[in-house]
């Protein structure tokens, strides 16, 4: 009976485990190197952040210093009441001058044309039984008031219609008409017609 003993089996097993151990060791070394590298990166990044923070604080401090210097050199100015009044007065004067220039350049205004054209237009009216006793023309307010009397109220409508046919009265409208019967004279009616309700109210109150 022959028995064989393999004397190389243990040697082969030992040869197979060494590469595994070597690979694991190399892996650990690589991991440690990566950790060390990342740690170095974090330290450098932290140092850069600290430097940026210090620089920002310095810039903020310099800005605050400049603001304080500007406040000392250029203190807040107090509003001069006299200057404000002078500006207001100048603005009012400018508005008045602008209004005068506007009136002087307006060829159709009463200030430049005068009131003769109104009287000429009124003189051309030949409506019987209607006569005027008072004429008030306000060039600044562009208003007109006519006072008169009539024995026939229907003639007053004809009179006003003819006035509107005149170029100087064209486009004007009368605000209100007041008619009042005269007690002392039979059939006589006094009337007031105005292009401004304000003037009409003042006349009634008077």
Backbone as a printed PyTorch tensor [residue, N CA C, xyz], in Angstrom:
tensor([[[  0.8690,  -1.1950,   0.0000],
         [  0.0000,   0.0000,   0.0000],
         [  0.8840,   1.2150,   0.0000]],

        [[  0.5380,   2.1770,  -0.9560],
         [  1.3840,   3.3650,  -1.1040],
         [  0.5540,   4.5970,  -0.7100]],

        [[  1.0700,   5.4570,   0.1170],
         [  0.3970,   6.6990,   0.5790],
         [  1.2620,   7.8800,   0.2140]],

        [[  0.5820,   8.9100,  -0.4590],
         [  1.3030,  10.1050,  -0.8680],
         [  0.8990,  11.2810,   0.0180]],

        [[  1.8360,  12.0400,   0.3810],
         [  1.6020,  13.2290,   1.2210],
         [  2.0580,  14.4510,   0.4340]],

        [[  1.1410,  15.4210,   0.2560],
         [  1.4480,  16.6800,  -0.4750],
         [  2.0770,  17.6540,   0.4880]],

        [[  3.3550,  17.7950,   0.3740],
         [  4.0780,  18.6930,   1.2690],
         [  3.9880,  20.1550,   0.8150]],

        [[  3.4450,  20.4530,  -0.4000],
         [  3.3830,  21.8350,  -0.9230],
         [  2.0070,  22.4940,  -0.7150]],

        [[  1.0630,  21.8280,  -0.0700],
         [ -0.2930,  22.3960,   0.0780],
         [ -0.2940,  23.6100,   0.9620]],

        [[  0.3510,  23.5750,   2.1080],
         [  0.3600,  24.7370,   3.0130],
         [  1.0890,  25.9180,   2.3910]],

        [[  2.1220,  25.6160,   1.6420],
         [  2.8870,  26.6940,   1.0100],
         [  2.0230,  27.4130,  -0.0310]],

        [[  1.2100,  26.6370,  -0.7800],
         [  0.3150,  27.2550,  -1.7880],
         [ -0.7760,  28.1130,  -1.1490]],

        [[ -1.3280,  27.6720,  -0.0170],
         [ -2.3600,  28.4410,   0.6890],
         [ -1.7920,  29.7640,   1.1840]],

        [[ -0.5800,  29.7120,   1.7080],
         [  0.0340,  30.9440,   2.2050],
         [  0.2740,  31.9100,   1.0530]],

        [[  0.6390,  31.3900,  -0.1110],
         [  0.8690,  32.2500,  -1.2740],
         [ -0.4000,  32.9010,  -1.7760]],

        [[ -1.5740,  32.2290,  -1.5900],
         [ -2.8530,  32.8020,  -2.0440],
         [ -3.3500,  33.8860,  -1.1140]],

        [[ -3.0890,  33.8940,   0.1740],
         [ -3.6110,  34.8860,   1.1310],
         [ -2.8020,  36.1610,   1.1070]],

        [[ -1.5430,  36.1130,   0.7180],
         [ -0.7130,  37.3210,   0.7390],
         [ -1.2300,  38.3940,  -0.2080]],

        [[ -1.6060,  38.0650,  -1.4390],
         [ -2.1340,  39.1540,  -2.3230],
         [ -3.3870,  39.8080,  -1.7560]],

        [[ -4.2890,  39.0610,  -1.1340],
         [ -5.5120,  39.6320,  -0.5490],
         [ -5.1580,  40.6280,   0.5300]],

        [[ -4.2180,  40.2610,   1.3640],
         [ -3.7920,  41.1670,   2.4380],
         [ -3.1500,  42.4090,   1.8490]],

        [[ -2.3680,  42.2430,   0.8220],
         [ -1.7070,  43.3880,   0.1930],
         [ -2.7240,  44.3590,  -0.4110]],

        [[ -3.7600,  43.8200,  -1.0680],
         [ -4.8030,  44.6860,  -1.6680],
         [ -5.5670,  45.4570,  -0.6050]],

        [[ -5.8990,  44.8080,   0.4930],
         [ -6.6300,  45.4860,   1.5730],
         [ -5.7850,  46.5970,   2.1680]],

        [[ -4.5280,  46.3250,   2.3550],
         [ -3.6300,  47.3260,   2.9230],
         [ -3.4970,  48.5330,   1.9910]],

        [[ -3.3790,  48.2590,   0.6900],
         [ -3.2930,  49.3470,  -0.2720],
         [ -4.5770,  50.1850,  -0.2900]],

        [[ -5.7340,  49.4850,  -0.1490],
         [ -7.0140,  50.2160,  -0.1180],
         [ -7.0960,  51.1370,   1.0760]],

        [[ -6.6500,  50.6290,   2.2310],
         [ -6.6780,  51.4710,   3.4360],
         [ -5.7660,  52.6730,   3.2730]],

        [[ -4.6290,  52.4470,   2.6510],
         [ -3.6820,  53.5580,   2.4440],
         [ -4.3040,  54.6280,   1.5470]],

        [[ -4.9770,  54.1750,   0.4800],
         [ -5.6190,  55.1300,  -0.4480],
         [ -6.7030,  55.9350,   0.2660]],

        [[ -7.5250,  55.2530,   1.0820],
         [ -8.5880,  55.9330,   1.8210],
         [ -8.0120,  56.9620,   2.7790]],

        [[ -6.9400,  56.5490,   3.4790],
         [ -6.3010,  57.4750,   4.4380],
         [ -5.7370,  58.6870,   3.7120]],

        [[ -5.1410,  58.4530,   2.5540],
         [ -4.6000,  59.5720,   1.7800],
         [ -5.7040,  60.5160,   1.3090]],

        [[ -6.8630,  59.9540,   0.8970],
         [ -7.9900,  60.7940,   0.4770],
         [ -8.5220,  61.6360,   1.6280]],

        [[ -8.5960,  60.9770,   2.8090],
         [ -9.0860,  61.7160,   3.9910],
         [ -8.1310,  62.8450,   4.3370]],

        [[ -6.8340,  62.5380,   4.2850],
         [ -5.8430,  63.5730,   4.6000],
         [ -5.9110,  64.7160,   3.5870]],

        [[ -6.0700,  64.3690,   2.3130],
         [ -6.1490,  65.3970,   1.2670],
         [ -7.3810,  66.2790,   1.4490]],

        [[ -8.5470,  65.6500,   1.7300],
         [ -9.7800,  66.4190,   1.9330],
         [ -9.6850,  67.3100,   3.1670]],

        [[ -9.0190,  66.7790,   4.2240],
         [ -8.8470,  67.5690,   5.4370],
         [ -7.9710,  68.7930,   5.1600]],

        [[ -6.9160,  68.5850,   4.3800],
         [ -6.0520,  69.7150,   4.0210],
         [ -6.8470,  70.7600,   3.2210]],

        [[ -7.7130,  70.2790,   2.3130],
         [ -8.5410,  71.1970,   1.5130],
         [ -9.4810,  72.0000,   2.4000]],

        [[-10.1080,  71.3180,   3.3760],
         [-11.0160,  72.0180,   4.2830],
         [-10.2850,  73.0650,   5.1150]],

        [[ -9.0690,  72.6970,   5.5550],
         [ -8.2930,  73.6560,   6.3520],
         [ -7.9480,  74.8860,   5.5280]],

        [[ -7.5410,  74.6770,   4.2730],
         [ -7.2160,  75.7940,   3.3950],
         [ -8.4440,  76.6530,   3.0950]],

        [[ -9.5810,  75.9920,   2.8680],
         [-10.8310,  76.7230,   2.5850],
         [-11.2690,  77.5350,   3.7930]],

        [[-11.1380,  76.9620,   4.9810],
         [-11.4910,  77.6630,   6.2080],
         [-10.6000,  78.8860,   6.4080]],

        [[ -9.3220,  78.7070,   6.1210],
         [ -8.3830,  79.8260,   6.2540],
         [ -8.7310,  80.9400,   5.2740]],

        [[ -9.1130,  80.5750,   4.0470],
         [ -9.5020,  81.5790,   3.0520],
         [-10.7750,  82.3120,   3.4730]],

        [[-11.7250,  81.5600,   4.0380],
         [-12.9700,  82.1750,   4.5050],
         [-12.7070,  83.1560,   5.6350]],

        [[-11.8100,  82.7770,   6.5480],
         [-11.4670,  83.6650,   7.6630],
         [-10.8350,  84.9540,   7.1490]],

        [[ -9.9410,  84.8230,   6.1660],
         [ -9.3080,  86.0110,   5.6000],
         [-10.3330,  86.9240,   4.9250]],

        [[-11.2960,  86.3130,   4.2000],
         [-12.3400,  87.1050,   3.5470],
         [-13.1990,  87.8260,   4.5800]],

        [[-13.5000,  87.1390,   5.6870],
         [-14.3030,  87.7410,   6.7480],
         [-13.5740,  88.9170,   7.3890]],

        [[-12.2740,  88.7370,   7.6280],
         [-11.4810,  89.8240,   8.2080],
         [-11.4520,  91.0250,   7.2650]],

        [[-11.2910,  90.7710,   5.9590],
         [-11.2570,  91.8490,   4.9710],
         [-12.5980,  92.5780,   4.9140]],

        [[-13.6940,  91.8080,   4.9870],
         [-15.0230,  92.4190,   4.9570],
         [-15.2430,  93.3060,   6.1810]],

        [[-14.7810,  92.8430,   7.3510],
         [-14.9120,  93.6540,   8.5600],
         [-14.1010,  94.9420,   8.4360]],

        [[-12.9370,  94.8600,   7.8520],
         [-12.1200,  96.0560,   7.6610],
         [-12.8130,  97.0500,   6.7200]],

        [[-13.3750,  96.5420,   5.6370],
         [-14.0770,  97.4110,   4.6970],
         [-15.2930,  98.0630,   5.3490]],

        [[-16.0180,  97.2930,   6.1860],
         [-17.1650,  97.8510,   6.8960],
         [-16.7370,  98.9400,   7.8640]],

        [[-15.6440,  98.7040,   8.5610],
         [-15.1330,  99.7060,   9.4950],
         [-14.7080, 100.9730,   8.7570]],

        [[-14.0630, 100.8120,   7.6050],
         [-13.6530, 101.9770,   6.8180],
         [-14.8650, 102.7440,   6.2960]],

        [[-15.8960, 102.0120,   5.8850],
         [-17.1040, 102.6720,   5.3930],
         [-17.7800, 103.4760,   6.4990]],

        [[-17.8570, 102.8950,   7.7170],
         [-18.4480, 103.6160,   8.8510],
         [-17.6410, 104.8760,   9.1620]],

        [[-16.3320, 104.7650,   9.0700],
         [-15.4810, 105.9320,   9.3290],
         [-15.7380, 107.0310,   8.3110]],

        [[-15.8610, 106.6550,   7.0270],
         [-16.1270, 107.6450,   5.9830],
         [-17.4810, 108.3150,   6.1870]],

        [[-18.4770, 107.5280,   6.6150],
         [-19.8120, 108.0970,   6.8630],
         [-19.7560, 109.1260,   7.9880]],

        [[-19.0450, 108.7940,   9.0600],
         [-18.9270, 109.7420,  10.1710],
         [-18.2130, 111.0140,   9.7460]],

        [[-17.1550, 110.8650,   8.9240],
         [-16.4410, 112.0450,   8.4340],
         [-17.3420, 112.9150,   7.5580]],

        [[-18.1450, 112.2790,   6.7130],
         [-19.0690, 113.0370,   5.8630],
         [-20.1250, 113.7560,   6.6890]],

        [[-20.5980, 113.1010,   7.7640],
         [-21.5780, 113.7460,   8.6240],
         [-20.9960, 114.9660,   9.3300]],

        [[-19.6950, 114.8800,   9.6530],
         [-19.0470, 116.0290,  10.3000],
         [-18.8010, 117.1470,   9.2940]],

        [[-18.3360, 116.7810,   8.1050],
         [-18.0210, 117.7940,   7.0930],
         [-19.2730, 118.4070,   6.4740]],

        [[-20.3060, 117.6070,   6.2850],
         [-21.5360, 118.0920,   5.6480],
         [-22.7260, 117.8640,   6.5860]],

        [[-22.8870, 118.6900,   7.5850],
         [-24.0080, 118.5200,   8.5150],
         [-25.3420, 118.7570,   7.8120]],

        [[-26.4080, 118.2490,   8.3890],
         [-27.7480, 118.3810,   7.8150],
         [-28.1660, 119.8440,   7.7990]],

        [[-28.5740, 120.3040,   6.6240],
         [-28.9520, 121.6950,   6.4690],
         [-30.3660, 121.9300,   6.9760]],

        [[-30.5240, 123.0300,   7.7030],
         [-31.8410, 123.4130,   8.1840],
         [-32.5940, 124.1480,   7.0780]],

        [[-33.8880, 123.8700,   6.9660],
         [-34.7040, 124.5080,   5.9400],
         [-34.8830, 125.9830,   6.2800]],

        [[-34.5140, 126.8320,   5.3490],
         [-34.6600, 128.2700,   5.5310],
         [-36.0860, 128.6820,   5.1700]],

        [[-36.8470, 129.1260,   6.1820],
         [-38.2440, 129.4940,   5.9520],
         [-38.3540, 130.7060,   5.0250]],

        [[-37.4010, 131.6440,   5.1350],
         [-37.4320, 132.8250,   4.2750],
         [-37.2040, 132.4390,   2.8150]],

        [[-36.2750, 131.4940,   2.6230],
         [-36.0240, 131.0320,   1.2610],
         [-37.2490, 130.3320,   0.6850]],

        [[-37.9240, 129.5390,   1.5200],
         [-39.1340, 128.8490,   1.0690],
         [-40.2280, 129.8550,   0.6940]],

        [[-40.3820, 130.9050,   1.4900],
         [-41.3710, 131.9250,   1.1830],
         [-41.0200, 132.6630,  -0.1090]],

        [[-39.7120, 132.9130,  -0.2960],
         [-39.2840, 133.6000,  -1.5090],
         [-39.5450, 132.7480,  -2.7430]],

        [[-39.3050, 131.4480,  -2.6310],
         [-39.5840, 130.5420,  -3.7510],
         [-41.0820, 130.5260,  -4.0650]],

        [[-41.9090, 130.4830,  -3.0100],
         [-43.3600, 130.4840,  -3.2060],
         [-43.8220, 131.7830,  -3.8690]],

        [[-43.2390, 132.9130,  -3.4170],
         [-43.6110, 134.2040,  -3.9940],
         [-43.1930, 134.2720,  -5.4690]],

        [[-42.0100, 133.7500,  -5.7650],
         [-41.5350, 133.7440,  -7.1460],
         [-42.4220, 132.8770,  -8.0350]],

        [[-42.8730, 131.7480,  -7.5010],
         [-43.7600, 130.8790,  -8.2780],
         [-45.0930, 131.5630,  -8.5570]],

        [[-45.6180, 132.2910,  -7.5470],
         [-46.8660, 133.0160,  -7.7420],
         [-46.6990, 134.1150,  -8.7840]],

        [[-45.5680, 134.8290,  -8.6950],
         [-45.2970, 135.8930,  -9.6660],
         [-45.1490, 135.3240, -11.0730]],

        [[-44.4740, 134.1850, -11.1810],
         [-44.3080, 133.5420, -12.4850],
         [-45.6520, 133.1240, -13.0690]],

        [[-46.5310, 132.5930, -12.2080],
         [-47.8630, 132.1950, -12.6810],
         [-48.6520, 133.4100, -13.1630]],

        [[-48.5300, 134.5360, -12.4390],
         [-49.2330, 135.7560, -12.8390],
         [-48.7130, 136.2810, -14.1690]],

        [[-47.3910, 136.2810, -14.3210],
         [-46.7990, 136.7450, -15.5770],
         [-47.1960, 135.8410, -16.7460]],

        [[-47.2480, 134.5410, -16.4870],
         [-47.6610, 133.6060, -17.5370],
         [-49.1000, 133.8710, -17.9580]],

        [[-49.9340, 134.1860, -16.9590],
         [-51.3380, 134.4810, -17.2510],
         [-51.4550, 135.7710, -18.0630]],

        [[-50.6670, 136.7870, -17.7090],
         [-50.6960, 138.0500, -18.4570],
         [-50.2550, 137.8340, -19.9030]],

        [[-49.1650, 137.0690, -20.0710],
         [-48.6740, 136.7930, -21.4230],
         [-49.7190, 136.0250, -22.2320]],

        [[-50.3790, 135.0950, -21.5630],
         [-51.4110, 134.3110, -22.2490],
         [-52.5600, 135.2050, -22.7040]],

        [[-52.9560, 136.1330, -21.8210],
         [-54.0520, 137.0410, -22.1790],
         [-53.6500, 137.9990, -23.2960]],

        [[-52.3960, 138.4800, -23.2400],
         [-51.9420, 139.4210, -24.2540],
         [-51.7910, 138.7670, -25.6240]],

        [[-51.4870, 137.4960, -25.6410],
         [-51.3180, 136.7980, -26.9200],
         [-52.6220, 136.1980, -27.4430]],

        [[-53.6720, 136.2080, -26.5990],
         [-54.9750, 135.6840, -27.0150],
         [-55.7410, 136.7910, -27.7420]],

        [[-55.8500, 136.6730, -29.0360],
         [-56.4970, 137.7160, -29.8280],
         [-58.0040, 137.7600, -29.6400]],

        [[-58.5740, 136.7120, -29.0480],
         [-60.0200, 136.6750, -28.8620],
         [-60.4530, 137.0590, -27.4600]],

        [[-59.5210, 137.3610, -26.5700],
         [-59.8840, 137.6780, -25.1920],
         [-60.4400, 139.0850, -25.0820]],

        [[-61.2180, 139.3300, -24.0400],
         [-61.8030, 140.6460, -23.8070],
         [-60.7410, 141.6690, -23.4480]],

        [[-59.6390, 141.2240, -22.8110],
         [-58.6010, 142.1610, -22.4070],
         [-57.9050, 142.7880, -23.6140]],

        [[-57.7810, 142.0280, -24.7050],
         [-57.0990, 142.5580, -25.8910],
         [-58.0760, 143.1740, -26.8810]],

        [[-59.2850, 142.6420, -26.9860],
         [-60.2540, 143.1320, -27.9520],
         [-61.1390, 144.2440, -27.3980]],

        [[-61.2460, 144.3180, -26.0590],
         [-62.1160, 145.3340, -25.4750],
         [-63.5710, 144.8950, -25.4690]],

        [[-64.4440, 145.8000, -25.0190],
         [-65.8650, 145.4540, -24.8590],
         [-66.7500, 146.1080, -25.9140]],

        [[-66.1260, 146.8530, -26.8220],
         [-66.9370, 147.5490, -27.8200],
         [-67.7030, 146.5740, -28.7050]],

        [[-67.1070, 145.4130, -28.9480],
         [-67.7840, 144.4330, -29.7990],
         [-69.0740, 143.9300, -29.1660]],

        [[-69.1170, 143.8650, -27.8080],
         [-70.3550, 143.4800, -27.1220],
         [-71.4300, 144.5440, -27.3230]],

        [[-71.0380, 145.8120, -27.1410],
         [-72.0160, 146.8900, -27.2650],
         [-72.5110, 147.0220, -28.7040]],

        [[-71.6130, 146.7610, -29.6500],
         [-72.0340, 146.8160, -31.0560],
         [-73.0510, 145.7240, -31.3520]],

        [[-72.8040, 144.5310, -30.8170],
         [-73.7400, 143.4240, -31.0400],
         [-75.0840, 143.6970, -30.3760]],

        [[-75.0520, 144.2720, -29.1760],
         [-76.3060, 144.5860, -28.4840],
         [-77.0650, 145.6970, -29.1960]],

        [[-76.3080, 146.6410, -29.7640],
         [-76.9640, 147.7560, -30.4560],
         [-77.6770, 147.2890, -31.7250]],

        [[-77.2250, 146.1910, -32.3120],
         [-77.8410, 145.6900, -33.5400],
         [-79.1580, 144.9680, -33.2890]],

        [[-79.4890, 144.7410, -32.0230],
         [-80.7310, 144.0370, -31.7130],
         [-81.8980, 145.0270, -31.7740]],

        [[-82.8920, 144.6730, -32.5350],
         [-84.0580, 145.5480, -32.7090],
         [-85.3530, 144.8250, -32.3620]],

        [[-85.2830, 144.0480, -31.2910],
         [-86.4730, 143.3170, -30.8440],
         [-87.3700, 144.2850, -30.0940]],

        [[-88.5960, 144.4200, -30.5690],
         [-89.5350, 145.3500, -29.9350],
         [-89.9630, 144.8330, -28.5740]],

        [[-90.3160, 145.7850, -27.6960],
         [-90.8260, 145.4900, -26.3570],
         [-89.7730, 144.8720, -25.4360]],

        [[-88.5020, 144.9370, -25.7900],
         [-87.4210, 144.4570, -24.9240],
         [-86.3460, 145.5460, -24.8850]],

        [[-86.0260, 145.9930, -23.7090],
         [-84.9760, 146.9970, -23.5670],
         [-84.0960, 146.6670, -22.3610]],

        [[-82.8590, 147.0860, -22.4530],
         [-81.8770, 146.8070, -21.4090],
         [-81.6910, 148.0340, -20.5250]],

        [[-81.5210, 147.7600, -19.2190],
         [-81.2980, 148.8430, -18.2550],
         [-79.9120, 148.7810, -17.6100]],

        [[-79.2310, 147.6380, -17.7210],
         [-77.9070, 147.5040, -17.1040],
         [-77.1350, 146.3900, -17.8140]],

        [[-75.8670, 146.6780, -18.0800],
         [-74.9920, 145.6950, -18.7250],
         [-73.7170, 145.5940, -17.8980]],

        [[-73.3740, 144.3700, -17.4760],
         [-72.1600, 144.1370, -16.6850],
         [-71.3230, 143.0980, -17.4140]],

        [[-70.0740, 143.4720, -17.7550],
         [-69.1550, 142.5690, -18.4440],
         [-67.9040, 142.4290, -17.5870]],

        [[-67.5820, 141.2070, -17.2020],
         [-66.3930, 140.9350, -16.4020],
         [-65.3980, 140.1740, -17.2830]],

        [[-64.3590, 140.8990, -17.7070],
         [-63.3830, 140.2850, -18.6050],
         [-62.5400, 139.2250, -17.9410]],

        [[-62.2390, 139.3900, -16.6530],
         [-61.4000, 138.4090, -15.9580],
         [-62.1290, 137.0920, -15.7520]],

        [[-63.4000, 137.1580, -15.4100],
         [-64.1760, 135.9370, -15.1750],
         [-64.9080, 135.4730, -16.4280]],

        [[-64.7810, 136.2500, -17.5290],
         [-65.4450, 135.9020, -18.7860],
         [-66.9590, 135.7300, -18.5860]],

        [[-67.5390, 136.6600, -17.8630],
         [-68.9650, 136.5610, -17.5630],
         [-69.6940, 137.7960, -18.0810]],

        [[-70.9800, 137.6310, -18.2870],
         [-71.8220, 138.6870, -18.8360],
         [-73.1730, 138.6700, -18.1240]],

        [[-73.6410, 139.8840, -17.7380],
         [-74.9510, 139.9870, -17.0910],
         [-75.7460, 141.0950, -17.7690]],

        [[-76.9800, 140.7640, -18.0850],
         [-77.8760, 141.7280, -18.7290],
         [-79.1140, 141.8960, -17.8790]],

        [[-79.4840, 143.1370, -17.6210],
         [-80.7180, 143.4620, -16.9050],
         [-81.5900, 144.3120, -17.8080]],

        [[-82.8720, 144.0430, -17.7640],
         [-83.7780, 144.8250, -18.6000],
         [-85.2220, 144.5620, -18.2530]],

        [[-86.0780, 145.0340, -19.1320],
         [-87.5190, 144.9010, -18.9000],
         [-88.2050, 144.5940, -20.2240]],

        [[-89.4220, 144.0830, -20.1270],
         [-90.2200, 143.7710, -21.3110],
         [-91.6900, 143.7130, -20.9250]],

        [[-92.5440, 143.9570, -21.9250],
         [-93.9820, 143.8050, -21.7220],
         [-94.4730, 142.4590, -22.2560]],

        [[-93.6290, 141.8290, -23.0440],
         [-94.0050, 140.5540, -23.6330],
         [-92.8820, 139.5500, -23.3710]],

        [[-93.0550, 138.6530, -22.4050],
         [-91.9860, 137.7000, -22.0480],
         [-91.5270, 136.8390, -23.2190]],

        [[-92.4170, 136.5420, -24.1660],
         [-92.0210, 135.7010, -25.2810],
         [-90.9920, 136.3940, -26.1830]],

        [[-90.9710, 137.7140, -26.1330],
         [-90.0090, 138.4720, -26.9340],
         [-88.5710, 138.3170, -26.3800]],

        [[-88.4870, 138.0070, -25.0980],
         [-87.1610, 137.8400, -24.4910],
         [-86.4320, 136.6380, -25.1030]],

        [[-87.1790, 135.5700, -25.3850],
         [-86.5700, 134.3930, -26.0100],
         [-86.0470, 134.7290, -27.4000]],

        [[-86.7840, 135.5580, -28.1310],
         [-86.3400, 135.9820, -29.4620],
         [-85.0760, 136.8310, -29.3480]],

        [[-85.0540, 137.7060, -28.3310],
         [-83.8980, 138.5720, -28.1080],
         [-82.6310, 137.7400, -27.8300]],

        [[-82.7490, 136.7440, -26.9590],
         [-81.5930, 135.9020, -26.6180],
         [-81.1510, 135.0520, -27.8140]],

        [[-82.1180, 134.5990, -28.6070],
         [-81.7740, 133.8100, -29.7800],
         [-80.9790, 134.6400, -30.7840]],

        [[-81.3450, 135.8990, -30.9500],
         [-80.6200, 136.7780, -31.8640],
         [-79.2210, 137.0990, -31.3350]],

        [[-79.1050, 137.1830, -29.9960],
         [-77.7840, 137.4190, -29.4260],
         [-76.8320, 136.2770, -29.7540]],

        [[-77.3300, 135.0470, -29.6980],
         [-76.4780, 133.8960, -29.9940],
         [-76.0510, 133.8520, -31.4600]],

        [[-76.7540, 134.5550, -32.3130],
         [-76.3680, 134.5970, -33.7160],
         [-75.1930, 135.5430, -33.9450]],

        [[-74.9230, 136.4330, -32.9790],
         [-73.7770, 137.3330, -33.0770],
         [-72.4930, 136.5450, -32.7660]],

        [[-71.4120, 136.8510, -33.4930],
         [-70.1630, 136.1120, -33.3300],
         [-69.5700, 136.2550, -31.9350]],

        [[-69.7330, 137.4290, -31.3070],
         [-69.1450, 137.6460, -29.9890],
         [-69.8610, 136.8460, -28.9110]],

        [[-71.1320, 136.5170, -29.1420],
         [-71.8920, 135.7330, -28.1690],
         [-71.9590, 134.2570, -28.5520]],

        [[-71.4080, 133.9210, -29.6820],
         [-71.4790, 132.5340, -30.1400],
         [-70.6420, 131.6450, -29.2100]],

        [[-71.2150, 130.5560, -28.7670],
         [-70.5310, 129.6440, -27.8570],
         [-70.7640, 129.9530, -26.3900]],

        [[-71.3570, 131.1020, -26.0950],
         [-71.6750, 131.4400, -24.7000],
         [-73.0550, 130.9060, -24.3480]],

        [[-73.1910, 130.5040, -23.1040],
         [-74.4890, 130.0290, -22.6240],
         [-74.8300, 130.7610, -21.3370]],

        [[-76.0990, 131.0740, -21.1500],
         [-76.5400, 131.7710, -19.9540],
         [-76.8880, 130.7640, -18.8720]],

        [[-76.3860, 131.0460, -17.6540],
         [-76.5370, 130.0790, -16.5630],
         [-77.9760, 130.0120, -16.0500]],

        [[-78.6190, 131.1940, -15.9340],
         [-79.9610, 131.2070, -15.3530],
         [-80.6760, 132.4980, -15.7390]],

        [[-81.9700, 132.4250, -15.7660],
         [-82.7940, 133.5820, -16.0940],
         [-83.7780, 133.8290, -14.9660]],

        [[-83.8170, 135.0750, -14.4970],
         [-84.7650, 135.4780, -13.4460],
         [-85.7200, 136.5070, -14.0360]],

        [[-86.9890, 136.2650, -13.8470],
         [-88.0250, 137.1940, -14.3320],
         [-88.9310, 137.5410, -13.1600]],

        [[-89.2250, 138.8300, -13.0180],
         [-90.0400, 139.2890, -11.8950],
         [-91.0170, 140.3580, -12.3830]],

        [[-92.2700, 140.1830, -12.0340],
         [-93.3050, 141.1370, -12.4540],
         [-93.2270, 142.4120, -11.6170]],

        [[-93.3230, 143.5430, -12.2860],
         [-93.2630, 144.8400, -11.6190],
         [-94.6610, 145.2000, -11.1190]],

        [[-94.7950, 145.5090,  -9.8170],
         [-96.1090, 145.8020,  -9.2410],
         [-96.6230, 147.1760,  -9.6490]],

        [[-95.7240, 148.1460,  -9.8030],
         [-96.1590, 149.5220, -10.0690],
         [-96.6170, 149.7060, -11.5060]],

        [[-96.1010, 148.8680, -12.4200],
         [-96.4310, 149.0170, -13.8430],
         [-97.1030, 147.7430, -14.3270]],

        [[-98.2640, 147.9230, -14.9520],
         [-99.0030, 146.7710, -15.4470],
         [-98.2650, 146.0970, -16.6010]],

        [[-98.2200, 144.7690, -16.5440],
         [-97.6690, 143.9240, -17.6070],
         [-96.1560, 144.0710, -17.7950]],

        [[-95.4880, 144.8610, -16.9690],
         [-94.0470, 144.9990, -17.1220],
         [-93.3350, 143.9140, -16.3110]],

        [[-92.3640, 143.3060, -16.9390],
         [-91.5830, 142.2370, -16.2890],
         [-90.1060, 142.6080, -16.3890]],

        [[-89.4580, 142.6380, -15.2420],
         [-88.0130, 142.8610, -15.2080],
         [-87.2980, 141.5100, -15.2620]],

        [[-86.1980, 141.4770, -15.9490],
         [-85.4620, 140.2210, -16.0810],
         [-83.9750, 140.4600, -15.8450]],

        [[-83.3120, 139.3810, -15.4170],
         [-81.8540, 139.3510, -15.2580],
         [-81.3720, 138.0450, -15.8760]],

        [[-80.4390, 138.1460, -16.7870],
         [-79.8690, 136.9580, -17.4040],
         [-78.3500, 137.0910, -17.3300]],

        [[-77.6830, 135.9900, -16.9510],
         [-76.2340, 136.0370, -16.7470],
         [-75.6020, 134.7360, -17.2100]],

        [[-74.3740, 134.8640, -17.6760],
         [-73.6180, 133.6730, -18.0790],
         [-72.9180, 133.0260, -16.9030]],

        [[-72.9780, 133.6470, -15.7210],
         [-72.3510, 133.1070, -14.5170],
         [-73.3730, 133.0580, -13.4080]],

        [[-73.5610, 131.8620, -12.8210],
         [-74.5160, 131.7250, -11.7320],
         [-74.0650, 132.4890, -10.5040]],

        [[-72.7230, 132.6170, -10.3280],
         [-72.1900, 133.3230,  -9.1630],
         [-72.5860, 134.7930,  -9.1890]],

        [[-72.4100, 135.4400, -10.3420],
         [-72.7880, 136.8440, -10.4640],
         [-74.2880, 137.0070, -10.3120]],

        [[-75.0310, 136.0500, -10.8180],
         [-76.4830, 136.1090, -10.7190],
         [-76.9290, 136.0480,  -9.2710]],

        [[-76.3160, 135.1800,  -8.4700],
         [-76.6620, 135.0800,  -7.0550],
         [-76.3190, 136.3580,  -6.3110]],

        [[-75.1540, 136.9740,  -6.6300],
         [-74.7800, 138.2240,  -5.9850],
         [-75.7830, 139.3170,  -6.3020]],

        [[-76.2880, 139.3340,  -7.5280],
         [-77.2510, 140.3470,  -7.9320],
         [-78.5640, 140.1920,  -7.1870]],

        [[-78.9820, 138.9260,  -7.0350],
         [-80.2370, 138.6620,  -6.3300],
         [-80.1260, 139.0570,  -4.8760]],

        [[-78.9810, 138.7410,  -4.2340],
         [-78.8000, 139.0830,  -2.8240],
         [-78.7520, 140.5900,  -2.6270]],

        [[-78.1730, 141.3210,  -3.6000],
         [-78.1210, 142.7680,  -3.4810],
         [-79.5300, 143.3550,  -3.5370]]])
